[in-house]
Amino acid sequence: GAALALLALLALASAARGVFDDLHLAPDARAPFEHGVGSADPLPDSVLLWTRLTLAGRPAEARVQWRLWDPADPAQDADSPLRQGEAPALAADDWTVTIDVRDLAPGTRYLYQFFFEGASSRQGRTKTAAVDGPVSLAFLSCTSLWSGYFNFYRALAQDDSLDAVVHLGDFSYPDIDPDEVYRVPSGLCEDPRWFKPANRDVGGKAADNSLPFLRDKVAALNCSGSDLHRYRWVHSLYMLDPDFRDARAMHPFIVTLDNHDLAGRESDFAGSRKAALEWVPMRVTTRVAPDGSEHVRSLRNLQFGAGLVDLVMLDTYSESAVPEEGGLLGEAQHAWLDEVLANSTAKWRVFGSAKAFMPFTINGVPRGLDLMFGLVFLSLLALLLVCLGMENQCAAHFASEAIVNLDDSLTHKNSLASVTEPDPEEIVAELAAQRAQRHPVRAHLATARTALAQQRKAMQRSHANSPRTLRRCTCLGLVLVIVSIVIWIAAAIGLRVLLNGEPGLKYLDGGEETWEGQPASRDRLFDQLIEHRVASNNIWAVGDMHFSYAADVLRFNAAEKDLLDYNPFTDDPVERFGVEMLPGSGSRGNLDEKMNEILGFVRPGTPLGRLASNIADHVVSTANPHFRWFEGSGHGYGVLRFADDKPVQAQFMQFPILERIEGEVVAEPVRVFELRDGDNFWTDPLE
């Protein structure tokens, strides 16, 4: 019974949650600027400003006015701006507006606002790139509206210490993960690549679309339309999240795009790219590929501080769409990198990559599982020893009790051997009847004594069964110990043969559109760093993978598996180039959600889910010694803080996604690492 109750409790705790009652979606009340404002790609003297008009008449063109001013200057305000102008909002661009405001002062916070026919947008805040002083950059990726609340965006909006927010890809998701259907309006059209899981899991829950704007939003979606139409619709839906709008309004964003942001090669890639550039402002150029086609390039080298930080934004998705050029980056991007690295004078270089840089290997998984199996074995062995000890104690107790009872019985029999008396039960019954007639109270006492005697006999019978129960416990413990040993040995041998039976490293994700699948591209980038004498003090800030880690970046030989023997604290010669930071996904499912998807009973956040996550974290860390820290369940972002004559500090921030935090969202790092000048490996300041 207790075991069934425990299983029921675990099942209840692990049960999947349905769609949130409150999707927390609403347009900005300042129509027609319902999607808010934003800024992007700051330079020391320039920044991009963005907004969109939502117009009932859908004209081909509308004129929007904009103003920008320095709030620290008492002579400037919205009525007396530093810069102002007018720009067209075209139907061909989905009525979005992007403006490059120039001739600004470096490291300065500005306010800005848009105007249309007497209506005004909210005020936005932006900042140009600093040329001196400290620099703080936030990094995040994989932000799925369908998968949870955007508490992390509200935390970013409230952090005044940031110079910019760097989004490393998967800015928005058109597709819905079937196990993460939490913030999905009902009634979305059927489409195998897009919204099919929503219809299966959400059904016709009318409460989700109780607000007219959301009903109208769903009605405006045409799933038979082009990818351009559908990607525009997804971007516009995301901008109905107030926390997302706040973050975009309070900081300049620097964004690179990845596979969820853009359509696949077989689809309307150009259409999805156009929608992204309409809704996600960024500085782009165009180039002509060897086959004569024109490609949009989002490669950027943004500089912060006086020779302090170069932020090099790579393109690991659209640039690799040119198969004739080969590799993950393509020849044109490597040539661009040669120019950037040759002119780099910054103390630190940060490479923004939508793909994780150092490999996630699985060859060492058996080594990580050994400890887990060992702990299970020791736990079962402890259970067996406890059962054995209790069985021996119980046997000794009943043996001594039996001797005492036997001695009492013999003594009693000897005292009655020479006496012949009537049946004791008849005498007791007769006396009880007589006393009951004369003394009713005594009758009740006699009844109570009888009940106590019966209870005592029941307890004796229960005690008599205790040795049998303990013997069963011992046998079960012995069986479990034997089974655990067999599984341990079989798993250890089987996994080692499976993962290490062939030469070379095995990766969690070795697709052609990853650094693991293009190892020559990684080595070529290393060679470029050496050639241009910038092979030290490099940081790779990366996205795509749904977990967090801090890793050291080094050259390795995949065939010889020397990466599995890496130890940063030895004097062994290692060619290190810097470090890597993967802050984890903003809201898309992490490793714990994936385990629940596979197993079905380890729901994230439950005790069982946390236990499974801790085991997975240990196994992955053991299997990848270049990971200085690994955590597979938290959601959030990371911050890199740079200052002259100080180590770089990396902070990992995490927030819940299945509940919305009301009020202020406090951003406290769950883990902090430091990178000292010339070290090229992470250190924990608390160790």
XYZ file of C-alpha atoms in Angstrom:
687
model
C 0.000 0.000 0.000
C 2.771 2.454 0.903
C 4.648 1.643 -2.309
C 1.527 2.255 -4.397
C 0.923 5.543 -2.595
C 4.503 6.613 -3.288
C 4.184 5.738 -6.968
C 0.913 7.637 -7.184
C 2.525 10.646 -5.544
C 5.436 10.560 -8.000
C 3.058 10.235 -10.928
C 1.035 13.178 -9.695
C 4.154 15.280 -9.204
C 5.423 14.341 -12.660
C 2.181 14.887 -14.535
C 2.378 17.186 -17.535
C 0.938 20.656 -17.208
C -1.519 22.031 -19.682
C -1.784 25.395 -21.335
C -1.492 28.312 -18.925
C -4.786 29.937 -17.986
C -3.193 33.343 -18.565
C -1.001 33.476 -21.666
C 0.139 36.953 -20.582
C -0.021 38.393 -24.081
C -1.239 41.904 -24.793
C -0.445 44.638 -27.316
C 1.042 47.932 -26.243
C -1.830 50.280 -25.410
C -0.224 53.112 -27.411
C -1.789 52.342 -30.787
C -0.750 52.162 -33.558
C 2.615 51.258 -31.962
C 1.223 47.984 -30.585
C 4.530 46.116 -30.914
C 6.574 48.674 -29.039
C 10.001 50.014 -29.961
C 13.569 48.741 -30.048
C 17.188 49.553 -30.824
C 20.073 47.524 -32.156
C 23.751 47.200 -33.116
C 25.278 50.143 -31.223
C 28.431 51.796 -32.500
C 30.318 54.570 -30.669
C 28.554 57.186 -32.809
C 25.449 55.382 -34.100
C 22.544 53.113 -33.196
C 19.581 51.574 -35.019
C 16.029 52.456 -33.906
C 12.974 50.298 -34.730
C 9.197 50.292 -34.525
C 6.120 49.047 -36.395
C 2.742 50.508 -37.217
C -0.480 48.491 -36.908
C -2.918 50.252 -39.232
C -6.497 49.255 -39.979
C -6.478 50.626 -43.495
C -3.223 48.846 -44.428
C -1.957 51.627 -46.715
C 0.977 51.053 -49.025
C 2.975 53.702 -47.172
C 2.731 55.741 -43.982
C 5.093 58.413 -42.632
C 6.539 58.025 -39.131
C 8.404 60.693 -37.186
C 11.112 59.905 -34.655
C 13.029 61.861 -32.028
C 16.091 61.085 -29.911
C 17.537 63.064 -26.995
C 19.990 62.869 -24.096
C 18.055 62.919 -20.786
C 21.201 64.040 -18.950
C 21.191 67.289 -20.915
C 18.605 69.679 -19.421
C 18.308 71.438 -22.758
C 17.030 68.292 -24.457
C 13.710 66.445 -24.228
C 11.028 65.024 -26.518
C 10.042 68.514 -27.614
C 13.644 69.672 -28.064
C 15.437 66.532 -29.313
C 19.062 66.116 -30.273
C 18.126 64.264 -33.475
C 14.801 63.875 -35.267
C 13.493 62.851 -38.644
C 10.839 61.082 -40.687
C 10.844 57.658 -42.314
C 8.413 55.591 -44.416
C 6.578 52.559 -43.033
C 5.945 50.446 -46.143
C 3.501 47.603 -46.633
C 6.309 45.849 -48.524
C 8.256 45.808 -45.244
C 5.261 44.848 -43.075
C 5.032 48.485 -41.894
C 8.262 48.130 -39.889
C 10.684 51.039 -39.651
C 14.452 50.875 -39.026
C 16.475 54.080 -38.721
C 20.241 54.475 -38.433
C 20.782 57.490 -36.156
C 24.322 58.849 -36.536
C 26.647 61.512 -35.137
C 26.006 60.527 -31.530
C 28.324 60.623 -28.515
C 29.982 57.341 -27.420
C 28.900 55.559 -24.252
C 25.793 57.725 -23.881
C 22.281 56.685 -22.879
C 19.604 58.231 -25.045
C 15.818 58.228 -24.983
C 13.821 58.004 -28.203
C 10.192 57.985 -29.337
C 8.100 57.579 -32.500
C 5.070 59.603 -33.618
C 2.279 59.065 -36.144
C -0.668 61.391 -36.801
C -0.846 62.699 -33.237
C -0.189 59.306 -31.596
C 3.085 58.543 -29.821
C 4.888 55.326 -28.960
C 6.324 54.466 -25.585
C 9.722 55.971 -24.872
C 12.643 53.675 -25.527
C 16.133 53.785 -24.075
C 19.343 52.914 -25.869
C 23.087 53.346 -25.471
C 25.935 53.878 -27.885
C 29.070 51.753 -27.563
C 31.431 53.068 -24.900
C 35.034 53.962 -25.685
C 36.181 53.809 -22.056
C 35.138 52.363 -18.721
C 33.722 48.912 -17.945
C 31.544 46.966 -20.380
C 28.757 44.500 -19.547
C 27.119 42.359 -22.224
C 24.239 39.910 -21.695
C 23.981 36.754 -23.832
C 21.014 34.468 -24.409
C 19.459 32.185 -27.013
C 16.575 29.800 -27.717
C 13.671 31.933 -26.499
C 10.428 30.076 -27.213
C 7.154 31.820 -26.446
C 5.295 28.499 -26.542
C 7.517 26.977 -23.825
C 7.023 29.354 -20.892
C 7.016 32.835 -19.466
C 9.712 35.412 -20.275
C 10.806 36.300 -16.721
C 14.373 36.507 -17.999
C 13.442 39.296 -20.429
C 11.927 41.323 -17.587
C 15.115 40.814 -15.558
C 17.130 42.104 -18.510
C 14.864 45.130 -18.847
C 15.439 45.999 -15.187
C 19.245 45.665 -15.291
C 20.707 49.155 -15.782
C 24.296 47.877 -15.769
C 24.106 46.387 -19.268
C 25.572 47.992 -22.384
C 23.755 45.652 -24.787
C 21.903 42.343 -25.047
C 23.362 39.775 -27.463
C 20.909 37.177 -28.752
C 22.724 34.135 -30.161
C 20.019 32.644 -32.341
C 16.560 31.064 -32.273
C 15.132 34.469 -31.492
C 11.655 33.101 -32.238
C 10.227 29.653 -32.919
C 7.513 29.041 -35.502
C 7.398 25.372 -34.497
C 5.906 24.148 -31.221
C 7.558 21.394 -29.211
C 4.775 18.865 -28.422
C 5.998 18.614 -24.816
C 6.118 22.378 -24.268
C 2.640 23.570 -25.170
C 2.202 26.191 -22.439
C 1.574 29.582 -24.072
C -0.337 28.681 -27.208
C -3.606 30.297 -28.308
C -6.261 27.800 -29.332
C -7.516 27.487 -32.871
C -4.188 27.580 -34.720
C -4.377 25.993 -38.140
C -3.040 22.518 -38.855
C 0.493 22.354 -40.195
C 2.899 19.444 -39.607
C 5.938 21.758 -39.376
C 4.327 24.480 -37.311
C 1.245 24.224 -35.110
C 0.074 20.615 -35.162
C 1.073 19.866 -31.515
C -0.969 22.865 -30.363
C -4.192 21.487 -31.809
C -3.583 18.047 -30.340
C -2.762 19.221 -26.812
C -4.715 22.458 -26.498
C -7.927 21.463 -28.185
C -10.666 24.063 -28.169
C -9.888 25.722 -24.848
C -11.893 28.910 -25.360
C -10.457 30.714 -22.335
C -7.122 31.066 -24.111
C -8.671 33.376 -26.699
C -11.013 35.301 -24.416
C -9.480 38.629 -25.500
C -10.629 40.011 -28.863
C -7.119 40.962 -30.011
C -5.970 37.362 -29.603
C -8.951 35.972 -31.517
C -8.224 38.445 -34.289
C -4.548 37.494 -34.187
C -5.299 33.804 -34.687
C -7.826 34.596 -37.412
C -5.185 36.579 -39.317
C -2.910 33.551 -39.659
C -3.007 31.943 -43.090
C -1.224 28.609 -42.929
C -1.539 28.160 -46.669
C 0.317 31.423 -47.197
C 4.005 31.870 -47.885
C 6.771 31.469 -45.337
C 7.144 35.246 -45.471
C 3.570 35.644 -44.193
C 3.875 32.993 -41.508
C 7.237 34.177 -40.176
C 5.891 37.729 -40.013
C 2.918 36.426 -38.020
C 5.174 34.617 -35.522
C 7.367 37.692 -34.995
C 4.297 39.845 -34.404
C 2.900 37.342 -31.880
C 6.165 37.312 -29.915
C 6.082 41.093 -29.682
C 2.760 40.835 -27.834
C 4.711 39.659 -24.786
C 5.085 42.712 -22.478
C 8.339 41.451 -20.900
C 9.906 40.954 -24.320
C 8.821 44.434 -25.395
C 10.289 45.919 -22.204
C 13.687 44.323 -22.801
C 13.763 45.477 -26.425
C 12.782 48.992 -25.378
C 15.407 49.300 -22.621
C 18.579 47.942 -24.287
C 20.099 47.754 -27.763
C 19.933 44.180 -29.070
C 22.646 42.490 -31.134
C 21.190 39.407 -32.823
C 22.407 36.547 -34.960
C 19.966 34.117 -36.576
C 19.807 30.326 -36.507
C 17.777 27.494 -37.984
C 14.517 28.209 -36.122
C 14.619 31.850 -37.202
C 14.948 30.945 -40.868
C 13.178 28.485 -43.134
C 14.911 25.318 -44.266
C 16.794 25.117 -47.510
C 13.831 23.461 -49.240
C 11.485 26.271 -48.164
C 11.261 29.972 -48.833
C 14.574 30.836 -47.174
C 14.584 34.350 -48.618
C 11.065 35.002 -47.309
C 11.914 33.969 -43.748
C 15.107 36.033 -43.929
C 13.164 39.095 -45.064
C 10.660 38.705 -42.211
C 13.513 38.420 -39.695
C 15.260 41.547 -40.955
C 11.977 43.455 -40.862
C 11.235 42.585 -37.234
C 14.804 42.156 -35.897
C 16.895 45.203 -36.838
C 20.572 44.559 -37.563
C 23.342 45.987 -39.701
C 23.619 43.886 -42.856
C 25.420 43.984 -46.166
C 24.941 42.015 -49.362
C 27.414 39.993 -51.382
C 27.309 37.910 -54.535
C 28.019 34.191 -54.182
C 30.079 32.221 -56.755
C 26.878 31.057 -58.457
C 25.791 34.674 -58.981
C 23.100 34.708 -56.275
C 22.915 37.608 -53.851
C 23.382 36.841 -50.151
C 22.545 39.023 -47.182
C 25.374 39.123 -44.657
C 24.921 39.871 -40.968
C 28.624 39.716 -40.070
C 29.509 42.462 -37.599
C 32.525 43.506 -35.559
C 31.278 45.764 -32.748
C 33.867 47.391 -30.506
C 33.356 48.380 -26.867
C 35.793 50.278 -24.668
C 39.121 51.765 -25.684
C 40.733 48.587 -26.979
C 38.849 46.517 -24.397
C 36.395 44.252 -26.261
C 35.811 43.243 -29.878
C 32.428 41.534 -30.315
C 32.703 39.448 -33.494
C 29.278 38.212 -34.583
C 29.642 35.087 -36.710
C 27.066 33.653 -39.107
C 26.966 29.867 -38.763
C 23.694 29.333 -40.611
C 22.982 31.527 -43.621
C 26.624 31.883 -44.687
C 26.968 28.098 -44.628
C 24.066 27.984 -47.080
C 26.586 28.419 -49.889
C 27.670 24.798 -50.480
C 30.278 25.740 -53.086
C 32.289 27.532 -50.401
C 32.412 24.627 -47.937
C 32.842 24.482 -44.182
C 30.634 25.939 -41.510
C 31.546 29.574 -42.167
C 32.299 29.637 -45.890
C 35.275 31.168 -47.672
C 33.895 34.710 -47.674
C 33.405 34.677 -43.912
C 36.917 33.334 -43.292
C 38.261 36.134 -45.489
C 36.259 38.647 -43.465
C 37.679 37.127 -40.269
C 41.210 37.558 -41.601
C 40.557 41.268 -41.969
C 38.919 41.573 -38.533
C 41.640 39.656 -36.689
C 44.462 41.453 -38.500
C 43.100 44.789 -37.257
C 42.101 43.668 -33.771
C 43.842 45.579 -30.994
C 41.362 44.764 -28.232
C 42.456 43.019 -25.080
C 39.535 40.579 -25.356
C 37.726 39.125 -28.353
C 34.225 37.656 -27.990
C 32.977 35.462 -30.829
C 29.178 35.328 -30.949
C 28.195 31.985 -32.449
C 24.725 30.495 -32.855
C 26.324 27.031 -32.560
C 28.201 25.590 -29.592
C 31.942 25.643 -30.261
C 33.641 22.928 -28.205
C 32.203 19.413 -28.584
C 29.746 17.670 -26.303
C 31.302 14.193 -26.287
C 29.641 10.979 -25.126
C 32.649 8.628 -25.111
C 33.154 9.203 -21.393
C 29.524 8.583 -20.391
C 30.346 5.123 -18.936
C 32.952 6.755 -16.706
C 30.330 9.158 -15.400
C 27.786 6.380 -14.873
C 30.226 4.285 -12.842
C 29.808 6.526 -9.820
C 26.026 6.518 -10.176
C 25.887 2.728 -10.350
C 28.299 2.615 -7.432
C 26.019 4.788 -5.311
C 23.009 2.634 -6.203
C 24.973 -0.497 -5.300
C 26.074 0.939 -1.954
C 22.514 2.033 -1.161
C 21.150 -1.431 -1.869
C 23.986 -3.018 0.078
C 23.156 -0.781 3.031
C 19.512 -1.910 2.769
C 20.616 -5.528 2.796
C 22.828 -5.023 5.866
C 20.034 -3.217 7.728
C 17.601 -6.049 6.995
C 20.153 -8.639 8.085
C 20.864 -6.781 11.307
C 17.169 -6.366 12.127
C 16.499 -10.032 11.339
C 19.272 -11.169 13.702
C 18.055 -8.863 16.474
C 14.480 -10.022 16.007
C 15.506 -13.687 16.077
C 17.504 -13.201 19.297
C 14.590 -11.332 20.925
C 12.011 -14.002 20.093
C 14.382 -16.772 21.186
C 14.859 -15.223 24.646
C 11.122 -14.508 24.926
C 10.342 -18.105 24.045
C 12.698 -19.356 26.787
C 11.029 -17.106 29.388
C 7.543 -18.204 28.324
C 8.579 -21.848 28.398
C 9.998 -21.489 31.930
C 6.823 -19.758 33.168
C 4.688 -22.437 31.611
C 6.634 -25.264 33.275
C 6.463 -23.586 36.673
C 2.717 -23.054 36.359
C 2.100 -26.648 35.299
C 4.115 -28.030 38.259
C 2.085 -25.956 40.729
C -1.178 -27.359 39.345
C -0.100 -30.926 38.738
C -1.568 -32.378 41.985
C -4.790 -30.327 41.969
C -7.931 -31.241 40.174
C -10.175 -28.256 39.517
C -13.210 -27.428 37.366
C -12.866 -25.799 33.979
C -11.369 -22.315 34.522
C -13.389 -20.755 31.719
C -16.685 -21.872 33.274
C -15.669 -20.422 36.657
C -14.627 -17.127 35.093
C -17.875 -16.868 33.155
C -20.020 -17.639 36.224
C -18.164 -15.122 38.400
C -18.408 -12.494 35.702
C -22.176 -12.981 35.453
C -22.599 -12.679 39.225
C -20.477 -9.559 39.413
C -22.346 -8.042 36.506
C -25.598 -8.351 38.400
C -24.169 -6.793 41.569
C -21.692 -4.272 40.100
C -22.475 -2.860 36.597
C -19.296 -0.725 36.646
C -17.182 -3.806 37.237
C -18.900 -5.388 34.235
C -17.649 -2.598 32.029
C -14.171 -3.045 33.433
C -14.298 -6.722 32.680
C -15.302 -5.970 29.091
C -12.367 -3.575 28.762
C -9.992 -6.201 30.142
C -11.284 -8.682 27.571
C -10.698 -6.208 24.744
C -7.175 -5.521 25.963
C -6.470 -9.234 26.089
C -7.645 -9.652 22.511
C -5.506 -6.706 21.393
C -2.486 -8.261 23.125
C -3.050 -11.550 21.311
C -3.252 -9.666 17.974
C 0.047 -7.905 18.719
C 1.632 -11.244 19.544
C 0.462 -12.639 16.212
C 1.915 -9.544 14.459
C 5.227 -10.025 16.242
C 5.209 -13.620 15.204
C 5.096 -12.471 11.551
C 7.986 -9.976 11.964
C 10.791 -12.506 11.384
C 9.073 -13.605 8.177
C 8.808 -9.973 6.970
C 12.443 -9.296 7.781
C 13.509 -12.456 5.972
C 11.654 -11.195 2.916
C 13.405 -7.824 3.268
C 16.764 -9.586 3.399
C 16.004 -11.727 0.368
C 14.777 -8.716 -1.599
C 17.865 -6.718 -0.659
C 20.109 -9.600 -1.722
C 18.308 -9.922 -5.063
C 18.554 -6.176 -5.702
C 22.265 -6.161 -4.886
C 22.889 -9.037 -7.299
C 20.766 -7.435 -10.014
C 22.521 -4.074 -9.584
C 25.919 -5.759 -9.917
C 24.826 -7.531 -13.103
C 23.373 -4.311 -14.594
C 26.450 -2.360 -13.530
C 28.829 -4.790 -15.209
C 26.653 -5.150 -18.333
C 26.212 -1.403 -18.707
C 29.879 -0.674 -18.093
C 30.997 -3.185 -20.680
C 28.187 -2.555 -23.161
C 28.471 1.235 -23.154
C 32.243 1.147 -23.417
C 32.053 -1.175 -26.410
C 29.242 0.867 -27.987
C 30.842 4.276 -27.495
C 34.517 3.392 -27.724
C 34.566 0.329 -29.924
C 35.537 2.495 -32.890
C 38.260 5.129 -33.022
C 37.524 8.800 -32.619
C 35.249 10.984 -30.524
C 31.491 10.582 -30.605
C 29.314 13.667 -30.260
C 25.849 14.403 -28.998
C 25.181 16.413 -32.158
C 27.510 15.949 -35.111
C 25.379 17.435 -37.875
C 26.943 19.247 -40.804
C 25.623 22.599 -39.558
C 27.564 22.368 -36.284
C 31.198 22.859 -35.297
C 31.315 19.149 -34.396
C 30.267 18.250 -37.926
C 32.785 20.689 -39.420
C 35.969 20.160 -37.357
C 38.133 21.600 -40.139
C 36.332 24.937 -39.700
C 37.251 25.016 -36.006
C 40.893 24.211 -36.727
C 40.971 26.812 -39.485
C 39.721 29.468 -37.065
C 42.459 28.416 -34.620
C 45.023 28.807 -37.386
C 43.706 32.275 -38.206
C 44.068 33.319 -34.560
C 47.664 32.114 -34.554
C 48.448 33.762 -37.893
C 47.234 37.161 -36.694
C 48.876 36.838 -33.242
C 45.608 36.890 -31.316
C 45.632 33.294 -30.094
C 44.960 34.282 -26.470
C 42.169 36.028 -24.531
C 39.367 34.780 -26.768
C 35.848 34.032 -25.548
C 33.215 32.102 -27.472
C 29.687 33.066 -26.399
C 27.416 30.462 -27.967
C 23.809 29.288 -28.217
C 21.695 26.515 -29.762
C 22.195 23.830 -27.079
C 19.637 23.780 -24.268
C 21.867 23.615 -21.209
C 24.499 25.769 -19.535
C 28.252 25.305 -19.290
C 31.576 27.056 -18.920
C 34.274 25.347 -20.989
C 37.927 25.767 -21.891
C 38.735 26.081 -25.608
C 41.699 24.070 -26.872
C 42.894 22.252 -29.939
C 42.425 18.493 -29.745
C 42.883 15.383 -31.841
C 39.484 13.732 -32.270
C 40.997 10.506 -33.578
C 43.253 10.094 -30.553
C 40.576 11.244 -28.060
C 43.095 13.348 -26.170
C 40.283 15.729 -25.192
C 39.024 13.102 -22.733
C 42.275 13.409 -20.737
C 42.276 17.210 -20.515
C 43.201 18.691 -17.140
C 43.663 22.472 -16.860
C 45.682 22.146 -13.653
C 48.547 20.071 -15.035
C 51.682 21.213 -16.815
C 50.959 19.046 -19.850
C 51.413 21.073 -23.057
C 47.966 22.114 -24.291
C 47.233 24.566 -27.092
C 44.530 26.714 -25.496
C 42.898 29.698 -27.198
C 40.431 30.917 -24.591
C 37.131 29.879 -23.066
C 33.498 29.271 -23.980
C 30.244 30.347 -22.332
C 26.887 28.731 -23.081
C 24.242 30.433 -20.904
C 21.534 27.850 -21.669
C 18.175 28.319 -23.322
C 15.956 31.222 -22.428
C 12.829 29.070 -22.330
C 13.040 26.204 -24.840
C 13.170 22.728 -23.294
C 16.441 21.821 -21.573
C 18.030 18.483 -20.797
C 15.541 17.807 -17.997
C 12.573 18.443 -20.293
C 14.125 16.107 -22.847
C 14.524 13.362 -20.219
C 10.867 13.773 -19.267
C 9.917 13.571 -22.947
C 11.786 10.264 -23.233
C 10.951 8.695 -19.856
C 7.608 10.328 -19.160
C 7.829 10.459 -15.341
C 10.644 12.889 -14.433
C 8.834 16.188 -14.797
C 11.150 19.213 -14.344
C 10.950 20.843 -10.936
C 9.725 17.748 -9.092
C 12.012 15.891 -6.621
C 12.374 13.039 -9.100
C 13.113 15.485 -11.906
C 15.784 17.267 -9.863
C 17.404 13.953 -8.946
C 17.524 12.893 -12.601
C 18.951 16.298 -13.567
C 21.707 16.094 -10.954
C 22.672 12.634 -12.172
C 22.755 13.845 -15.790
C 24.857 16.879 -14.831
C 27.429 14.659 -13.139
C 27.579 12.209 -16.047
C 28.031 14.974 -18.646
C 30.682 16.816 -16.583
C 32.651 13.613 -16.070
C 32.424 12.738 -19.761
C 33.629 16.202 -20.849
C 36.607 17.338 -18.747
C 36.888 20.578 -20.747
C 33.496 21.541 -19.246
C 34.493 23.332 -16.063
C 30.830 23.452 -15.060
C 27.691 21.955 -16.555
C 24.026 22.419 -15.630
C 21.225 20.978 -17.718
C 17.967 22.258 -16.256
C 18.149 26.032 -15.650
C 16.769 28.697 -18.008
C 18.069 32.232 -18.360
C 21.021 34.166 -19.713
C 24.664 34.935 -19.063
C 26.542 38.181 -18.526
C 30.186 38.941 -19.370
C 31.631 41.898 -17.456
C 34.870 43.514 -18.670
C 36.996 46.109 -16.898
C 40.569 47.361 -17.268
C 43.111 45.492 -15.137
C 40.497 43.037 -13.856
C 39.622 39.476 -14.833
C 36.620 38.968 -17.060
C 33.675 37.834 -14.968
C 31.074 35.425 -16.354
C 27.742 35.274 -14.541
C 25.028 32.675 -15.150
C 21.485 33.889 -14.350
C 18.504 31.525 -14.116
C 14.747 32.070 -13.808
C 11.575 29.954 -13.743
C 9.581 29.674 -16.953
C 6.440 27.783 -15.836
C 5.266 30.558 -13.524
C 5.365 34.306 -13.975
C 7.152 36.350 -11.325
C 5.093 39.357 -10.292
C 6.848 42.620 -9.506
C 10.606 43.014 -9.674
C 12.650 40.118 -11.041
C 15.917 39.905 -9.120
C 18.852 38.690 -11.209
C 21.292 36.853 -8.941
C 23.969 34.654 -10.546
C 23.776 30.942 -9.781
C 27.411 30.532 -10.794
C 30.338 32.884 -11.431
C 33.631 32.259 -13.242
C 36.617 34.463 -13.969
C 39.111 34.610 -16.830
C 42.475 36.174 -16.088
C 44.581 37.860 -18.732
C 46.593 35.221 -20.615
C 45.235 32.204 -18.692
C 42.859 30.878 -21.365
C 40.937 28.777 -18.835
C 38.106 29.510 -16.435
C 38.703 29.804 -12.697
C 36.147 29.721 -9.902
C 36.770 32.747 -7.627
C 35.350 30.817 -4.660
C 37.817 27.948 -4.951
